[in-house]
mmCIF file of C-alpha atoms in Angstrom:
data_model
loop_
_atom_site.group_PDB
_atom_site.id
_atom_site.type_symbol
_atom_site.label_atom_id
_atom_site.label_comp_id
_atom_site.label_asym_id
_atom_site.label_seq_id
_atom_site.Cartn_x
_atom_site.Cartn_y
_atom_site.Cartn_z
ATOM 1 C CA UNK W 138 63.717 100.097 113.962
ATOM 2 C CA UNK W 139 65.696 98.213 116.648
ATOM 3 C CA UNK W 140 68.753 95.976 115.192
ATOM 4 C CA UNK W 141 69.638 92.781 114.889
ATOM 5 C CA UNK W 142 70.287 91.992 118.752
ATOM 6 C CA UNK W 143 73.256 89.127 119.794
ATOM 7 C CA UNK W 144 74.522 87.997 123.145
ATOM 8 C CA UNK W 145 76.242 87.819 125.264
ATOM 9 C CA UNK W 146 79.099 90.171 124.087
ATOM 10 C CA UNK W 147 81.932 88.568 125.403
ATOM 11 C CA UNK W 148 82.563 85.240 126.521
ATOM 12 C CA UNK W 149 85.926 83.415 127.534
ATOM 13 C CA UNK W 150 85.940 79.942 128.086
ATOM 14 C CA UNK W 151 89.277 77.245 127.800
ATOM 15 C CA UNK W 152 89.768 74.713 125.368
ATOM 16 C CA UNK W 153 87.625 71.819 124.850
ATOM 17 C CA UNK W 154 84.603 73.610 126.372
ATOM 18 C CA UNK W 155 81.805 74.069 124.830
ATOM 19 C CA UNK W 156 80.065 77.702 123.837
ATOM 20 C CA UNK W 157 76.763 79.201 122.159
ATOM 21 C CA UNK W 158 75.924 82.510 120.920
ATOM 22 C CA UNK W 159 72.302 83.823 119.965
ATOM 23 C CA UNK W 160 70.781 86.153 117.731
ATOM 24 C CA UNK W 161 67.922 87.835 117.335
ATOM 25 C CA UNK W 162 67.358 89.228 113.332
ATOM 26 C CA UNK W 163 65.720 92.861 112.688
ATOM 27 C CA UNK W 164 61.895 91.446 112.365
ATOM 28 C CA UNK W 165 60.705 90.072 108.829
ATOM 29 C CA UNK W 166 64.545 89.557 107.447
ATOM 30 C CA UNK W 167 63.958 85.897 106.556
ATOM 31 C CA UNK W 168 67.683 85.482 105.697
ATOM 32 C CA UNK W 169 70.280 85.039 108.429
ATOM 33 C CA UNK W 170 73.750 84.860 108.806
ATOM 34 C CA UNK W 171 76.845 83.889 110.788
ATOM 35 C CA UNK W 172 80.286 85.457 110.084
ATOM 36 C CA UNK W 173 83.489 84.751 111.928
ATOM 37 C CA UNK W 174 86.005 87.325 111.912
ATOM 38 C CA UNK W 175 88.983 86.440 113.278
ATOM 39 C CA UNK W 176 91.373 89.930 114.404
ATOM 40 C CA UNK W 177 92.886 91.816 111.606
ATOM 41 C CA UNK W 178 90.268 90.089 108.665
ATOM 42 C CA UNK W 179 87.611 91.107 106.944
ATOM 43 C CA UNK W 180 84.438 88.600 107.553
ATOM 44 C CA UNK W 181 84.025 84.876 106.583
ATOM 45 C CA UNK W 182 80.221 83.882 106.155
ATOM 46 C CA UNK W 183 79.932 80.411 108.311
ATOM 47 C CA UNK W 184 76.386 79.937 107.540
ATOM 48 C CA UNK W 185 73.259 80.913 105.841
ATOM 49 C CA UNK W 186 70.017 80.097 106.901
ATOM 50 C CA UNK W 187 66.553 81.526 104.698
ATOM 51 C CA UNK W 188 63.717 81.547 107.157
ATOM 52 C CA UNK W 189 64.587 77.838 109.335
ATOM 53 C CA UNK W 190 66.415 75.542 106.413
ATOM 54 C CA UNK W 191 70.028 76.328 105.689
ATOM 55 C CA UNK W 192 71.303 77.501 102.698
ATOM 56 C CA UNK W 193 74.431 77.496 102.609
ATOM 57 C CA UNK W 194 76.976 75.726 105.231
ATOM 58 C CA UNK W 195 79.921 74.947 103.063
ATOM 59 C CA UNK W 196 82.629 76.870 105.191
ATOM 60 C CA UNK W 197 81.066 75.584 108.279
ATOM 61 C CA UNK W 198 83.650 72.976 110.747
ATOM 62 C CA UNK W 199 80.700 70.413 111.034
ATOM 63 C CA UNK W 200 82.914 68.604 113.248
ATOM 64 C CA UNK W 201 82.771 71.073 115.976
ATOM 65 C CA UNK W 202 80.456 74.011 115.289
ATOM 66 C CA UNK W 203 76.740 73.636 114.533
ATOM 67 C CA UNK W 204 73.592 76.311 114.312
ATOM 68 C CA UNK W 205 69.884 76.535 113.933
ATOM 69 C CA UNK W 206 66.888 78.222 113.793
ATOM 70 C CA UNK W 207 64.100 76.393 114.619
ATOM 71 C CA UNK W 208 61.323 78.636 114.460
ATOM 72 C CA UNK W 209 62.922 80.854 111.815
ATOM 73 C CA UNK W 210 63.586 83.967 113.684
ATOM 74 C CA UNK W 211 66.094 83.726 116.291
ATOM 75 C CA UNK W 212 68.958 81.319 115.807
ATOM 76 C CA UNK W 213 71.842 80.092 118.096
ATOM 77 C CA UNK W 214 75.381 78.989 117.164
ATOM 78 C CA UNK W 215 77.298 76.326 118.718
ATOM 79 C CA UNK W 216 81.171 75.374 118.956
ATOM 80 C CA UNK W 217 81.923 72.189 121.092
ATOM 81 C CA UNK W 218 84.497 71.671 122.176
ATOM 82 C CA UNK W 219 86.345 74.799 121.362
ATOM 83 C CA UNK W 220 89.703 75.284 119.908
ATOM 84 C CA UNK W 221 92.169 78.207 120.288
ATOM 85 C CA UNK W 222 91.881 79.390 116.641
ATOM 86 C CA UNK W 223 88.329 79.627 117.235
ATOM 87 C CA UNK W 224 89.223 83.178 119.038
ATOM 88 C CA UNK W 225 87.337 85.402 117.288
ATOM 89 C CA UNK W 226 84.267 87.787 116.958
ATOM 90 C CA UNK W 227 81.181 86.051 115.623
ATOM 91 C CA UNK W 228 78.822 88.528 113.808
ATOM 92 C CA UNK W 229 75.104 87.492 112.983
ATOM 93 C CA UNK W 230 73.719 89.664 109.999
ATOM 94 C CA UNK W 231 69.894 89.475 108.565
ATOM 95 C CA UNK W 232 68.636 90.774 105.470
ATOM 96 C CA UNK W 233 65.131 91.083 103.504
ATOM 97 C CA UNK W 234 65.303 87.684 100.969
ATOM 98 C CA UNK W 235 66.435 88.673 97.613
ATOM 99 C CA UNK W 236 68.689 91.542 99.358
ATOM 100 C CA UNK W 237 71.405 89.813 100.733
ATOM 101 C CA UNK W 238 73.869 92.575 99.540
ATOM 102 C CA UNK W 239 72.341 94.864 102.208
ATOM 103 C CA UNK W 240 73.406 93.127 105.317
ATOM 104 C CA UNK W 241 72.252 94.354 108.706
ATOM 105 C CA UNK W 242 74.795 93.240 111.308
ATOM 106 C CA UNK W 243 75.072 92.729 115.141
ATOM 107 C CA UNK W 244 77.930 94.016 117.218
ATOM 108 C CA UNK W 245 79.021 90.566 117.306
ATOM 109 C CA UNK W 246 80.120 88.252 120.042
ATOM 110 C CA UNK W 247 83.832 88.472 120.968
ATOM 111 C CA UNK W 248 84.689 84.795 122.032
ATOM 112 C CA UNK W 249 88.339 84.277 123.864
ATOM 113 C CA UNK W 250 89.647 80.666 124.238
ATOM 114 C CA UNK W 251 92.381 80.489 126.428
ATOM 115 C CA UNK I 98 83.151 87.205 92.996
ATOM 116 C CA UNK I 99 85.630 89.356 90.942
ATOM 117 C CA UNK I 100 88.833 89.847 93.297
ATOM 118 C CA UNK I 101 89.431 93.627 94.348
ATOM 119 C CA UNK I 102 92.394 95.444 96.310
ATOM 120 C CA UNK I 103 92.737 97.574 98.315
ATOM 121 C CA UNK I 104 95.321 99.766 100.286
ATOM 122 C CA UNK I 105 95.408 98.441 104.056
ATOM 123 C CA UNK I 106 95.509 101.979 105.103
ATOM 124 C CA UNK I 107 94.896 105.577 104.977
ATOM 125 C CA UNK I 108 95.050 109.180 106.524
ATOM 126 C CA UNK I 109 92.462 111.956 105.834
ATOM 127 C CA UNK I 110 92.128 115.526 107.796
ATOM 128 C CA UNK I 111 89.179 116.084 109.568
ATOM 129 C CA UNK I 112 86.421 118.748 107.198
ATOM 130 C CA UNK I 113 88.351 116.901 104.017
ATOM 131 C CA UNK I 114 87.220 114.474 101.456
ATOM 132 C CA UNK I 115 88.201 110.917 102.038
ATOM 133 C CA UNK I 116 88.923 109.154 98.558
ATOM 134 C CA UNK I 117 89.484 105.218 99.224
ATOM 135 C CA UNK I 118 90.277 103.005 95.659
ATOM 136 C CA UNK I 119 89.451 99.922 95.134
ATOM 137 C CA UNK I 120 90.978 98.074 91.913
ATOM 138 C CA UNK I 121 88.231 95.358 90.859
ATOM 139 C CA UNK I 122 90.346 94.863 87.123
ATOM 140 C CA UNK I 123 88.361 91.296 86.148
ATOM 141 C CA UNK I 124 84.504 92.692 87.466
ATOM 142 C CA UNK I 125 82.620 90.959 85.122
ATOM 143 C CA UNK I 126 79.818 92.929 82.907
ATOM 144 C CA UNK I 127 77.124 91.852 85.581
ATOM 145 C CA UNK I 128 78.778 92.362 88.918
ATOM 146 C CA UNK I 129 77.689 95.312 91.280
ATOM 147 C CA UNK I 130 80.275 96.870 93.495
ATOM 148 C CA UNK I 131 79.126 97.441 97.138
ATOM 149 C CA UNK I 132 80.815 99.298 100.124
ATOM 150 C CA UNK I 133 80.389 99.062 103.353
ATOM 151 C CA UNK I 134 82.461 99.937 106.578
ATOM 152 C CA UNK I 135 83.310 98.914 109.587
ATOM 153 C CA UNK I 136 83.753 101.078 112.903
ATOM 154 C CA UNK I 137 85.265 99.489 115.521
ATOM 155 C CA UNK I 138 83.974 96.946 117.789
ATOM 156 C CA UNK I 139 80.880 97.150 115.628
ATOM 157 C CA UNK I 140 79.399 95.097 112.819
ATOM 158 C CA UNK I 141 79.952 96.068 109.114
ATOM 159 C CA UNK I 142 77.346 98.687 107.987
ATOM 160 C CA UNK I 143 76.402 99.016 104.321
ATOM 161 C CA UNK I 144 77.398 102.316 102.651
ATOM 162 C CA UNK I 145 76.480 102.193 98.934
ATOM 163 C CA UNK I 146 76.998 99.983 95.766
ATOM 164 C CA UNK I 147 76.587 101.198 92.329
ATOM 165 C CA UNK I 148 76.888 99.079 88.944
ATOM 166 C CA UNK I 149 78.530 101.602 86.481
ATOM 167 C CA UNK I 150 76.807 105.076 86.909
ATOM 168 C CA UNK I 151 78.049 107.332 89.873
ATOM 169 C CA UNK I 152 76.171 106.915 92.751
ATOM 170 C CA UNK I 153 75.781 109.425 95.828
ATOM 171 C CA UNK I 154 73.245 108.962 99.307
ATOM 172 C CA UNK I 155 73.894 110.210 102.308
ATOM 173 C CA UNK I 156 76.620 108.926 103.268
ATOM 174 C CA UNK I 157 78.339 108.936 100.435
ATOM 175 C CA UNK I 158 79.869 109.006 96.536
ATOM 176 C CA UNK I 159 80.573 105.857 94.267
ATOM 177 C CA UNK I 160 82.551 106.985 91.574
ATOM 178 C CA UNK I 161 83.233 103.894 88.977
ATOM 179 C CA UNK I 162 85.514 104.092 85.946
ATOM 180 C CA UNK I 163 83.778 103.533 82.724
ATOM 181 C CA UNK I 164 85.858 100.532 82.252
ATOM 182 C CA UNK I 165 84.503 99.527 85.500
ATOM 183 C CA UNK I 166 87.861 97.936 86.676
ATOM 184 C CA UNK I 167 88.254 100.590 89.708
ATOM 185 C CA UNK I 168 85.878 102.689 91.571
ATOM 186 C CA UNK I 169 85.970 105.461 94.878
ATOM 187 C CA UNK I 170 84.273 105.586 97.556
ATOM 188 C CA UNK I 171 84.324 109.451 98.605
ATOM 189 C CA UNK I 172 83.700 110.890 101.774
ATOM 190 C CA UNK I 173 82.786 114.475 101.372
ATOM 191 C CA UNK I 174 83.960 115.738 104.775
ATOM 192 C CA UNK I 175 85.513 113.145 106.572
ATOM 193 C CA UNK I 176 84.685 113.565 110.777
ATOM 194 C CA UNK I 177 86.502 111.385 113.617
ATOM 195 C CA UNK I 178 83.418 109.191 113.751
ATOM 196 C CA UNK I 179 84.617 108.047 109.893
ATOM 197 C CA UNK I 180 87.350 106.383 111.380
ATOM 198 C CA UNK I 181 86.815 102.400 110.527
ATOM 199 C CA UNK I 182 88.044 99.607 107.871
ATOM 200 C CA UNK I 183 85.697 100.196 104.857
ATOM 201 C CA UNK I 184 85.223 97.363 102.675
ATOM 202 C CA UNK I 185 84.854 96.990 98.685
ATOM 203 C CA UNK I 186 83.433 94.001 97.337
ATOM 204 C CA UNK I 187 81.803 92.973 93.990
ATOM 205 C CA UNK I 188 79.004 90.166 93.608
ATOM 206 C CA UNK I 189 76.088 89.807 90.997
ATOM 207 C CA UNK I 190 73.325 91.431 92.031
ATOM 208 C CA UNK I 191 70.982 89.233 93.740
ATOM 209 C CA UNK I 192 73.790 86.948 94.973
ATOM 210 C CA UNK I 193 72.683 86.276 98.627
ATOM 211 C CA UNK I 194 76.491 86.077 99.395
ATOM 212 C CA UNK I 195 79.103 88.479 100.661
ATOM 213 C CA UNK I 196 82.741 87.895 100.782
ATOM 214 C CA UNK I 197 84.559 90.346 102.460
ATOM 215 C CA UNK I 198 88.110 90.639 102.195
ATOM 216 C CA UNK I 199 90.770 93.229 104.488
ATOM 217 C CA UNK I 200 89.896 96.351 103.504
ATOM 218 C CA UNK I 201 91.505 100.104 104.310
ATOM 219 C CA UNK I 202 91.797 101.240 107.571
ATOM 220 C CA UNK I 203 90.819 105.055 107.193
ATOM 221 C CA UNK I 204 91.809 107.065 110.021
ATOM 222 C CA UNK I 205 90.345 110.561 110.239
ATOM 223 C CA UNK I 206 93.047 112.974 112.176
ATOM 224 C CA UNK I 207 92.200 116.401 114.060
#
């Protein structure tokens, strides 16, 4: 069963620029998620998307990052412009619906602003 | 979510059993408690999750008090490749929702 796929694996840009990251869920997980972890924490869930409508966005900076997923299997997140607390790994996880306590996660995107 | 601790860090010997607590003291009567780990420069993997019976798969044992206000994740025989941040959390089953906090860092020596 191949994973749930995300590129590209590291990225460095400066401030003010503008990034996107993509992932690609394990096929027929309808639920999909994007964590930040930022070095030395555990996780924080950015967004939740079931199939293409979002579920939950609440701990999302609307101001600067924004994500879809149009045809309700890949998705892509966005930060623009970038800040430097914004340095972090961004993990995409996807899960069967009704099983969202068995996460399948990517190796994550490791995002450097400088 | 009930709140749980955990010790940032531990040592096991390689061939022993790794015991990592996790205090969960105000788990409510319908929250689960899950584990998963975390090895490093990967994603976090689920391990097991259990609701008040012991639990054991393949990877490993959920012991849970019968208060259910602590519970261990054990290791049988710890190897190098054990070596991550494992993770206890507790959520109502169902909830589509996982917050994860620090965890332990386990490291596995020779």
């Amino acid at each position: 069963e191949a994973g749930v796929a995300q590129s590209p694996r590291y990225k460095i840009i400066e401030k003010r620029q503008s990034v996107a990251f993509w992932c690609n869920p394990i096929s027929g997980h309808a639920t999909l998620y994007w964590y930040q972890q930022i070095l030395g924490q555990g996780p924080k869930l950015l967004i939740q998307f079931q199939n293409n409508g979002v579920v939950d966005d609440s701990q999302l900076p609307k101001d600067r990052f924004s994500a879809e997923r149009l045809k309700g299997v890949d998705s892509t997140l966005k930060i623009q412009p970038a800040k430097l607390e914004d340095s972090a790994v961004y993990l995409c996880a996807s899960s069967l619906v009704g099983q969202g306590w068995k996460l399948f996660f990517g190796s994550g995107t490791q995002l450097s602003v400088l | 979510d009930a709140k749980t601790t955990q010790p940032p860090s531990m040592d096991c010997a390689e061939g022993r059993a790794a015991n990592l607590p996790c205090n969960h003291s105000t788990i409510s009567g319908n929250e689960y408690v899950y584990w998963y780990r975390q090895i490093h420069s990967q994603g976090p993997q689920y391990i097991i999750h259990g609701l008040k019976n012991n639990e054991t798969n393949e990877m490993a044992s959920l012991i849970i008090t019968e208060d259910r206000k602590s519970s261990t994740l054990i290791l049988p025989h710890a190897t190098l490749r054990d070596t991550a941040v494992y993770y206890c959390i507790t959520t109502n089953f169902g909830n589509e929702k996982l917050t994860f906090g620090t965890g332990t860092r386990l490291t596995i020596i020779p």
